PDB file of C-alpha atoms in Angstrom:
ATOM      1  CA  LEU A   1     -36.898 -32.882 -28.223  1.00  0.00           C
ATOM      2  CA  ASN A   2     -37.137 -32.050 -31.888  1.00  0.00           C
ATOM      3  CA  ALA A   3     -36.929 -35.979 -33.018  1.00  0.00           C
ATOM      4  CA  LEU A   4     -36.279 -34.991 -36.594  1.00  0.00           C
ATOM      5  CA  ALA A   5     -33.182 -32.870 -35.637  1.00  0.00           C
ATOM      6  CA  GLY A   6     -32.166 -34.794 -32.457  1.00  0.00           C
ATOM      7  CA  GLN A   7     -32.250 -31.367 -30.752  1.00  0.00           C
ATOM      8  CA  LEU A   8     -33.155 -31.008 -27.060  1.00  0.00           C
ATOM      9  CA  THR A   9     -34.047 -27.801 -25.560  1.00  0.00           C
ATOM     10  CA  VAL A  10     -33.700 -27.180 -22.080  1.00  0.00           C
ATOM     11  CA  HIS A  11     -36.019 -24.382 -20.569  1.00  0.00           C
ATOM     12  CA  GLU A  12     -35.188 -24.759 -16.857  1.00  0.00           C
ATOM     13  CA  ALA A  13     -32.664 -26.372 -14.516  1.00  0.00           C
ATOM     14  CA  THR A  14     -33.845 -29.664 -13.470  1.00  0.00           C
ATOM     15  CA  LYS A  15     -32.636 -31.696 -10.338  1.00  0.00           C
ATOM     16  CA  ILE A  16     -31.561 -35.094 -11.832  1.00  0.00           C
ATOM     17  CA  GLU A  17     -28.965 -37.745 -10.972  1.00  0.00           C
ATOM     18  CA  GLY A  18     -28.322 -39.353 -14.382  1.00  0.00           C
ATOM     19  CA  THR A  19     -30.137 -39.630 -17.596  1.00  0.00           C
ATOM     20  CA  GLY A  20     -32.212 -42.330 -16.495  1.00  0.00           C
ATOM     21  CA  ASN A  21     -33.938 -39.874 -14.253  1.00  0.00           C
ATOM     22  CA  ALA A  22     -34.225 -36.941 -16.808  1.00  0.00           C
ATOM     23  CA  PRO A  23     -36.996 -36.065 -18.951  1.00  0.00           C
ATOM     24  CA  TRP A  24     -35.030 -37.006 -22.103  1.00  0.00           C
ATOM     25  CA  GLY A  25     -33.722 -40.294 -20.481  1.00  0.00           C
ATOM     26  CA  VAL A  26     -35.754 -42.574 -22.899  1.00  0.00           C
ATOM     27  CA  VAL A  27     -34.295 -40.902 -25.907  1.00  0.00           C
ATOM     28  CA  ILE A  28     -30.665 -40.504 -24.767  1.00  0.00           C
ATOM     29  CA  GLY A  29     -29.523 -42.130 -27.845  1.00  0.00           C
ATOM     30  CA  SER A  30     -31.301 -39.627 -30.020  1.00  0.00           C
ATOM     31  CA  VAL A  31     -30.110 -36.412 -28.667  1.00  0.00           C
ATOM     32  CA  TRP A  32     -27.497 -35.106 -30.973  1.00  0.00           C
ATOM     33  CA  SER A  33     -27.507 -31.451 -29.540  1.00  0.00           C
ATOM     34  CA  ALA A  34     -28.605 -29.663 -26.444  1.00  0.00           C
ATOM     35  CA  VAL A  35     -29.356 -26.012 -26.409  1.00  0.00           C
ATOM     36  CA  PHE A  36     -30.047 -24.388 -22.931  1.00  0.00           C
ATOM     37  CA  VAL A  37     -32.387 -21.486 -23.054  1.00  0.00           C
ATOM     38  CA  ASP A  38     -31.098 -18.245 -21.754  1.00  0.00           C
ATOM     39  CA  GLY A  39     -32.101 -17.947 -18.100  1.00  0.00           C
ATOM     40  CA  VAL A  40     -31.032 -21.593 -17.084  1.00  0.00           C
ATOM     41  CA  THR A  41     -28.533 -21.097 -14.401  1.00  0.00           C
ATOM     42  CA  ALA A  42     -27.218 -24.617 -13.843  1.00  0.00           C
ATOM     43  CA  ILE A  43     -26.584 -27.545 -15.329  1.00  0.00           C
ATOM     44  CA  THR A  44     -26.968 -30.460 -12.883  1.00  0.00           C
ATOM     45  CA  ASN A  45     -25.058 -33.850 -12.311  1.00  0.00           C
ATOM     46  CA  ASN A  46     -24.800 -36.397 -14.768  1.00  0.00           C
ATOM     47  CA  ALA A  47     -27.410 -34.309 -16.797  1.00  0.00           C
ATOM     48  CA  PHE A  48     -26.316 -35.736 -20.210  1.00  0.00           C
ATOM     49  CA  GLU A  49     -24.354 -38.894 -19.310  1.00  0.00           C
ATOM     50  CA  HIS A  50     -24.446 -41.637 -21.953  1.00  0.00           C
ATOM     51  CA  CYS A  51     -25.772 -39.420 -24.528  1.00  0.00           C
ATOM     52  CA  THR A  52     -23.680 -40.979 -26.956  1.00  0.00           C
ATOM     53  CA  ALA A  53     -25.082 -39.346 -30.361  1.00  0.00           C
ATOM     54  CA  MET A  54     -24.424 -35.607 -28.681  1.00  0.00           C
ATOM     55  CA  GLU A  55     -22.258 -33.708 -30.851  1.00  0.00           C
ATOM     56  CA  SER A  56     -22.951 -30.151 -29.624  1.00  0.00           C
ATOM     57  CA  VAL A  57     -23.848 -28.203 -26.234  1.00  0.00           C
ATOM     58  CA  SER A  58     -24.977 -24.791 -26.430  1.00  0.00           C
ATOM     59  CA  ILE A  59     -24.309 -23.020 -22.853  1.00  0.00           C
ATOM     60  CA  PRO A  60     -25.758 -19.501 -22.491  1.00  0.00           C
ATOM     61  CA  LYS A  61     -24.326 -16.852 -20.505  1.00  0.00           C
ATOM     62  CA  SER A  62     -26.923 -17.330 -17.651  1.00  0.00           C
ATOM     63  CA  VAL A  63     -25.180 -20.715 -16.650  1.00  0.00           C
ATOM     64  CA  THR A  64     -23.193 -20.228 -13.383  1.00  0.00           C
ATOM     65  CA  SER A  65     -22.582 -23.873 -12.422  1.00  0.00           C
ATOM     66  CA  ILE A  66     -21.679 -27.182 -14.310  1.00  0.00           C
ATOM     67  CA  GLY A  67     -22.159 -30.360 -12.074  1.00  0.00           C
ATOM     68  CA  ARG A  68     -19.991 -33.231 -12.217  1.00  0.00           C
ATOM     69  CA  GLY A  69     -20.378 -35.963 -14.919  1.00  0.00           C
ATOM     70  CA  VAL A  70     -22.694 -33.745 -17.068  1.00  0.00           C
ATOM     71  CA  LEU A  71     -21.495 -34.861 -20.409  1.00  0.00           C
ATOM     72  CA  PHE A  72     -19.977 -38.298 -19.153  1.00  0.00           C
ATOM     73  CA  SER A  73     -19.601 -40.698 -22.263  1.00  0.00           C
ATOM     74  CA  CYS A  74     -20.589 -38.233 -24.864  1.00  0.00           C
ATOM     75  CA  GLU A  75     -17.909 -39.493 -27.019  1.00  0.00           C
ATOM     76  CA  ASN A  76     -18.957 -37.425 -30.189  1.00  0.00           C
ATOM     77  CA  LEU A  77     -19.146 -34.141 -28.638  1.00  0.00           C
ATOM     78  CA  SER A  78     -16.101 -32.296 -30.590  1.00  0.00           C
ATOM     79  CA  SER A  79     -15.739 -29.053 -28.302  1.00  0.00           C
ATOM     80  CA  ILE A  80     -17.727 -27.246 -25.716  1.00  0.00           C
ATOM     81  CA  ALA A  81     -16.974 -23.522 -24.825  1.00  0.00           C
ATOM     82  CA  ILE A  82     -17.255 -22.638 -21.281  1.00  0.00           C
ATOM     83  CA  PRO A  83     -19.185 -18.821 -21.153  1.00  0.00           C
ATOM     84  CA  SER A  84     -17.582 -16.311 -18.975  1.00  0.00           C
ATOM     85  CA  SER A  85     -20.676 -16.630 -16.376  1.00  0.00           C
ATOM     86  CA  VAL A  86     -19.732 -19.986 -15.138  1.00  0.00           C
ATOM     87  CA  GLU A  87     -18.075 -19.819 -11.711  1.00  0.00           C
ATOM     88  CA  THR A  88     -18.022 -23.479 -10.720  1.00  0.00           C
ATOM     89  CA  ILE A  89     -17.420 -26.738 -12.446  1.00  0.00           C
ATOM     90  CA  ALA A  90     -17.848 -29.547 -10.227  1.00  0.00           C
ATOM     91  CA  GLY A  91     -15.549 -32.070 -12.543  1.00  0.00           C
ATOM     92  CA  ILE A  92     -15.476 -32.465 -16.194  1.00  0.00           C
ATOM     93  CA  HIS A  93     -12.834 -34.826 -16.480  1.00  0.00           C
ATOM     94  CA  SER A  94     -14.624 -36.947 -18.939  1.00  0.00           C
ATOM     95  CA  LEU A  95     -14.491 -33.896 -21.721  1.00  0.00           C
ATOM     96  CA  ILE A  96     -10.783 -33.086 -21.356  1.00  0.00           C
ATOM     97  CA  ALA A  97     -10.023 -36.611 -22.516  1.00  0.00           C
ATOM     98  CA  GLU A  98      -8.750 -35.054 -25.712  1.00  0.00           C
ATOM     99  CA  VAL A  99      -6.877 -32.083 -25.203  1.00  0.00           C
ATOM    100  CA  GLY A 100      -8.733 -29.093 -26.349  1.00  0.00           C
ATOM    101  CA  ILE A 101     -12.257 -30.155 -26.146  1.00  0.00           C
ATOM    102  CA  VAL A 102     -12.988 -27.777 -23.335  1.00  0.00           C
ATOM    103  CA  ASP A 103     -12.700 -24.089 -24.216  1.00  0.00           C
ATOM    104  CA  VAL A 104     -12.048 -21.672 -21.219  1.00  0.00           C
ATOM    105  CA  SER A 105     -10.570 -18.779 -23.115  1.00  0.00           C
ATOM    106  CA  LYS A 106     -13.571 -16.614 -22.623  1.00  0.00           C
ATOM    107  CA  ASN A 107     -13.780 -17.343 -18.723  1.00  0.00           C
ATOM    108  CA  GLN A 108     -11.897 -15.721 -16.410  1.00  0.00           C
ATOM    109  CA  ASN A 109     -12.353 -18.189 -13.563  1.00  0.00           C
ATOM    110  CA  PHE A 110     -10.483 -21.018 -15.033  1.00  0.00           C
ATOM    111  CA  VAL A 111      -7.257 -22.206 -16.879  1.00  0.00           C
ATOM    112  CA  PHE A 112      -5.499 -25.140 -17.984  1.00  0.00           C
ATOM    113  CA  VAL A 113      -2.037 -25.890 -16.442  1.00  0.00           C
ATOM    114  CA  GLY A 114      -0.564 -28.597 -18.569  1.00  0.00           C
ATOM    115  CA  ASP A 115      -3.722 -30.562 -19.299  1.00  0.00           C
ATOM    116  CA  ALA A 116      -5.350 -30.084 -15.663  1.00  0.00           C
ATOM    117  CA  LEU A 117      -7.930 -27.564 -15.035  1.00  0.00           C
ATOM    118  CA  LEU A 118      -7.729 -25.487 -12.350  1.00  0.00           C
ATOM    119  CA  SER A 119      -9.357 -22.412 -10.815  1.00  0.00           C
ATOM    120  CA  LYS A 120      -7.792 -19.193 -12.408  1.00  0.00           C
ATOM    121  CA  ASP A 121      -6.105 -18.312  -8.960  1.00  0.00           C
ATOM    122  CA  MET A 122      -4.824 -21.919  -9.035  1.00  0.00           C
ATOM    123  CA  ALA A 123      -6.126 -22.601  -5.443  1.00  0.00           C
ATOM    124  CA  ASN A 124      -8.555 -25.171  -6.537  1.00  0.00           C
ATOM    125  CA  PHE A 125      -7.750 -28.235  -8.884  1.00  0.00           C
ATOM    126  CA  ILE A 126     -10.737 -29.276 -10.667  1.00  0.00           C
ATOM    127  CA  CYS A 127      -9.684 -32.050 -12.862  1.00  0.00           C
ATOM    128  CA  CYS A 128      -6.909 -33.987 -14.871  1.00  0.00           C
ATOM    129  CA  PRO A 129      -7.751 -35.797 -18.163  1.00  0.00           C
ATOM    130  CA  PRO A 130      -8.201 -39.485 -18.124  1.00  0.00           C
ATOM    131  CA  THR A 131      -5.362 -39.516 -20.472  1.00  0.00           C
ATOM    132  CA  MET A 132      -2.805 -38.112 -17.925  1.00  0.00           C
ATOM    133  CA  TYR A 133      -0.644 -41.283 -17.406  1.00  0.00           C
ATOM    134  CA  ASP A 134       2.694 -38.873 -16.451  1.00  0.00           C
ATOM    135  CA  ASP A 135       3.638 -37.560 -12.994  1.00  0.00           C
ATOM    136  CA  TYR A 136       2.121 -34.218 -12.438  1.00  0.00           C
ATOM    137  CA  GLU A 137       3.010 -32.065  -9.841  1.00  0.00           C
ATOM    138  CA  ILE A 138       0.224 -30.040  -8.604  1.00  0.00           C
ATOM    139  CA  PRO A 139       1.063 -26.363  -7.745  1.00  0.00           C
ATOM    140  CA  ASN A 140       1.774 -25.023  -4.204  1.00  0.00           C
ATOM    141  CA  SER A 141      -1.110 -22.713  -4.409  1.00  0.00           C
ATOM    142  CA  VAL A 142      -3.455 -25.437  -4.581  1.00  0.00           C
ATOM    143  CA  ASN A 143      -5.632 -25.748  -1.303  1.00  0.00           C
ATOM    144  CA  LEU A 144      -8.554 -27.686  -2.726  1.00  0.00           C
ATOM    145  CA  ILE A 145      -8.580 -30.854  -4.957  1.00  0.00           C
ATOM    146  CA  ALA A 146     -12.157 -31.426  -6.260  1.00  0.00           C
ATOM    147  CA  GLU A 147     -13.640 -34.764  -5.205  1.00  0.00           C
ATOM    148  CA  SER A 148     -13.426 -36.339  -8.409  1.00  0.00           C
ATOM    149  CA  ALA A 149     -10.374 -34.863  -9.657  1.00  0.00           C
ATOM    150  CA  PHE A 150      -8.421 -38.111 -10.438  1.00  0.00           C
ATOM    151  CA  ILE A 151     -11.138 -40.228 -11.971  1.00  0.00           C
ATOM    152  CA  ASP A 152      -9.684 -42.347 -14.337  1.00  0.00           C
ATOM    153  CA  CYS A 153      -6.163 -40.605 -14.531  1.00  0.00           C
TER     154      CYS A 153
END
């Protein structure tokens, strides 16, 4: 962690369950930005939950999977681009609370249908935003609904 800049550089994927167990857990309120070094292939579950000062995350093209709750309660995050290399997302419901915060335009694996995130082939329903209060008709093509797809909906 560069304490002056509030920038955390992640050099490798570490298996963690929540920021309390992460090496940066004691400074979560000071982390404004996270940069993953090219070569990191996974962002594990709850990696940056409660990093309330987090404003930006840079995900390299080497990342292929994003766990659930990765940026839960990162309310200062203004946007996150999911690179084309990401093949699996366990759940990012907390990130799509504001429509437009997650950008999948450069990723051939995912698509937004209404405000819900689905796999591009529309077979997997990944999540809906917590702000979705109206009825939502799940497309007939869906054959798998992610474990936390409707948290806070």
